[in-house]
Amino acid sequence: MMTVDFVAFLKDHIDQSLAEVWQGSLVKHIEVNKSTSSWALHVAIPRPIPVRFMEQTTNDLRSCFSFLEQLLIVPDLLDWASGLKWILEHRRNELIDQVFSQEEMLRDLTWEADSERIDFLVENEAHFEYLIQGDICTNLSSWLLQEYGLRALVRALYTQPIPSASDCCSQETKNQELNLLNIAPPVTARKKGNSRKDEGLKLDGAEITALSELQEGQKNIVVVGEVWDKEIAVLRGGRLAIMYQLTDYRDSINVKCFVDNPEGDKLKIGSWYRIGGDIRYDDNSKEIALFMQGFKSYDKPARCDQAPEKRVELHAHTKMSAMDGLTEIKQLVKRAIEWRHPALAITDHGCTQAFPEAFKTAQDALAEAREQDEGYSFKLILGVEAYLVENDAHEKPYHIILLAKDRNGLKNMYDLVTMSYLDYFYKHPKITRANLMAKREGLIIGSACEAGELFKAILEGRSTDDIEAIASFYDYLEIQPLANNEYLIREGRLKSEEELQDINRSIVKLGKKLAKPVCATGDVHFLDPQHEVFRRIIQAGQGYEDAETQAPLYFKTTEEMLEECCYLGEEDARAVVIDNPQAVSLMIEDLRPVPTGFYPPAIDGAEEEIVALTWQRAYELYGDDMPLIVDERIKRELHSITTNGFSVLYLIAHKLVDKSNRDGYMVGSRGSVGSSLVAYLTGITEVNPLTPHYLCPDCHYSEFITDGSVACGADLTTKDCPRCGQVLNNMGFDIPFETFLGFKGDKTPDIDLNFSGDYQSKAHQYVEELFGSSNVIRAGTITTIADRTAFGFVKKYEEARQVNMRQAEIKRLAGAITGVRRSTGQHPGGLIVVPKDHDIREFTPLQHPANKQESGIITSHFDYHAVDEQLVKLDILGHDDPTVIRELEELTGIKVADIPLNEEKAMAIFSGLESLGVSEKDIGSSIGTYGIPEFGTRFVRQMLEATRPTSFSELVRISGLSHGTNVWLNNAQTLIEKGVANLNEVICTRDDIMTYLIYQGVEEQQSFDIMELVRKGKGNKLTPEHIAAMRDKGVPEWYVDSCLKIKYMFPKAHAVAYVMMAFRIAWFKVYYPREFYASFFSIRAEDFDPENILQGPDQVRERIREINRQGMQASQKDKKLLPILELALELYARGLVFYPVDLYRSDASKFLVEADGLLLPFSALPNLGSAAAQAIVDARDGSEYLSVEDFQQRSHANKTAMEVLRKHGCLEGLPESTQLSLFA
């Protein structure tokens, strides 16, 4: 807009005295946000305006423009130098009192200023030191912001020569110190006869201050710690504020610095440093931080195992030991390999869920170790610390260690774990001795810890015969470090450490007598000694009274364990620490927790049927004279599918979709299955992945666009067949097959399908009919402590002990306990199918989800991802959209397949409101996508407002952007806003990368490799060759940079499937509004708010405002209600109305279409419930109710239901009693 005199703009809105303050000010532009009903007035001011006047002006304007939710004045000082001079002249006394203190210094200062910074040019060395030491620059910056709302970086520039290279402190160190204080490095302004020498901050030899002893105001202190995390923020002007989280494992602190560019980010996560600086209060974190002045790498001696012969740990827990183990699986395995231990046993409490990740880590770490030590070998021992009972799950169990010796032993272990969860679960999964004996073959059994029956028998003073009989049951005996069992002394059950030693000595003696190897084990629960606090916190959170007294259950080196066992004498100590554990390890084979290979269920003739179905449909569509592009794609896909054994998976999906369609429910595809032409031709997906093309439904004429000029078939203009004159179909979404089965076509496919929520259980049942219920199980999941819960554990610990932790320490501790297993669950729609000639327990044990015996549901014990390369996993999910589509088809008689995907009015609601006949003022949005799946959320509506899409392909791109991570925010959004690229150019879906690079001329394999790295968030691992290949083919630099930022990308096929569903529903919204709203509200009837909505649009609008004002603090109930309110407001704006529940006409759960609106169902009444609603409808049976009494008797409505019905006027007009009505 043109600039406008601000005083003229303010005329009649504020008093004259206030208007004088703004003389000479100009309104540059007004930023209007219609969705939030807010204005931001950007005003150019000739002189600084005090904040109090701006606030007074803003308040006056808000009163005049009451229709606005928010109004802001954003000042822009035209001439900073003149403005600063004006402040120094007019506010001199206040500046002396509040900022500078010294009048002489203020008088002598000269400066330069612009819109981002104020530079004081200081010649006086004493003044320069005063500015630095007294935080004058920082204080002035704060004063300007507080008094005038002006944000500026204030710096002091010392105009003396830069020190020579011989100075004891380098200029780089001093510059770093000044930058961190928001003070510029000294500028070069040489003057004769002057030189300067800075002593600076000495890091070497300085006294180290513990992080726990840091206090505000400390200067030039030096600390030592490990950087374990960092946060980077971009400041005005492009500078970076870096916040490193530093810990010495007793405490943590934020370390803050400011740098000009990313190259200034010098500190690496996981490395130790000696850091110097000042301790100051940080306004952002609201606590003290170390403002770094210098740093130096610090060689922290790492724990290592220097013994010439290494021990083997046979008793180690990971985070899969529920609410007890704190050891990260990867860290534990990697540590054993770093120490060159020959083996390690994973023995979690009652479970084997760490096996898959531990095995994968061992493979990768061993391969890396062998690059340096070719002869090194490592064995991961698969074990479990089980709970042994004699006969009954309610007995108090003994702990026992089971190690799998061979493949048969592993299968027996999985059998035992399965029985423990399915048949003998009580507080813990129990194994009976009889079952153990029956499945003992291939297992090595250890006596475990002090909770084992051997240790307990000795502690209880049982007879020698009893003890020997107990020990004879085990293959090896365990002893553990004395400190592990020191609690027995604290509890008075033993008198001294000597008695603990005697117990271990007796076990060693017993082992010799019975020829049983005795092994010293650590009962590892955390990795390093300093990690004991993690277990302390998690046990305190569970109410353990002795949580503060933690046994040192860390992973010990050979030397540490030999020292622990020194009281046994050198020979026995070596035997229990090194020789015997190694001997046990040598008895055990290298085992995989899950077999290699793919094991699909058998369906006779599956391969032939898939091939036949594919070609049959291809010829139906494309004719006998098959286009070469179609023929080659089919042959390539069928080769991959048939040679890799994937035919059965395709056929299963085909049968499921076909049955659902025949039963009247369409199915939506998810994931990358739409990348497969065979999946399209066999009816598994509606997404045709071929390049955009025209196709004649009569004569099969086709025309393919292969140069990338058209993004998808739906964008093609309408065209008649040049052969027969029939209108051509527009088809093809240009999706490469490689994104589904990999570049070599051998990646196990993952076919995810969205069934109607009403039909999901029938689909599950059909899978069981196909393969037998004993061969189909639910896909299991593992629930762990989440970030927020972990934070709660730490805060509870902090409060209980009345200590104040810094945020950095809270974050560190919470991060350490995040991921500890709490329970298990099930995938909402995942089914695992096992071939009939295999037992599921060859691949995974079984259990009930969350150990709920009464559920009757059986899931995999492993997280389903552990077996998704070996077994067929079907994602048969329940979804609202297919249900809505079925409802719309029934209400309108229109088949969704007949809706064109380029229909103009339906397309228009994604960029405006014209098709709906409403205004932004009516509904509070400039986009018409309320109620449209995937496009109705505020986040996506904002994307639509920013991009205003006009084509189907652009909707697909927006779907990709909205589902990715770091794809829109801080990436594509910025590129579009700055005009660097448009919506059709930015990266939106994973397939975009491969197809774009191939069109640019990059080699196909390389294009695929780049796509795979970027989509997984590994853009930082793109090689110089990858980047050079892109640049050589003219790929713009912004595109390369965009690849580096992405963390996760959505598959294009998934986006297309979502948009097809959304577009069809949008079409109904435009042309069949009543039916659209009825289907939307019926799905969400129980969340409906009749009390507010039936009062009309004004009340609905007010309720929307109430929820929006709460922001993130809004309750979950209100968040679910918000889209319902938004769509109710839109319904009113389109001239429709809601009718309250009618006792005789309302349905139980569905909104019924009326001539000018919708009739509410009974289930829309709060607290009534679906069962009660259905009972009321069933009770009507065509006759009127005589009275309230008659109604209650016939419907069996309870007291709550009756109160709800009365409140909402449903019983008005009925007499209370039948007797009264008869004699009235």
mmCIF file of C-alpha atoms in Angstrom, residues 227-231 242-246 253-257:
data_model
loop_
_atom_site.group_PDB
_atom_site.id
_atom_site.type_symbol
_atom_site.label_atom_id
_atom_site.label_comp_id
_atom_site.label_asym_id
_atom_site.label_seq_id
_atom_site.Cartn_x
_atom_site.Cartn_y
_atom_site.Cartn_z
ATOM 1 C CA VAL A 227 28.679 -31.758 25.351
ATOM 2 C CA TRP A 228 25.644 -34.030 25.119
ATOM 3 C CA ASP A 229 23.222 -31.853 23.147
ATOM 4 C CA LYS A 230 22.915 -28.457 21.521
ATOM 5 C CA GLU A 231 20.299 -26.038 20.200
ATOM 6 C CA ILE A 242 24.192 -21.703 20.137
ATOM 7 C CA MET A 243 23.216 -23.301 23.403
ATOM 8 C CA TYR A 244 25.358 -26.302 24.257
ATOM 9 C CA GLN A 245 24.269 -28.632 27.042
ATOM 10 C CA LEU A 246 27.339 -29.539 29.102
ATOM 11 C CA ILE A 253 24.579 -26.337 32.548
ATOM 12 C CA ASN A 254 23.754 -24.493 29.355
ATOM 13 C CA VAL A 255 26.797 -23.014 27.623
ATOM 14 C CA LYS A 256 25.915 -20.078 25.386
ATOM 15 C CA CYS A 257 27.781 -18.460 22.547
#
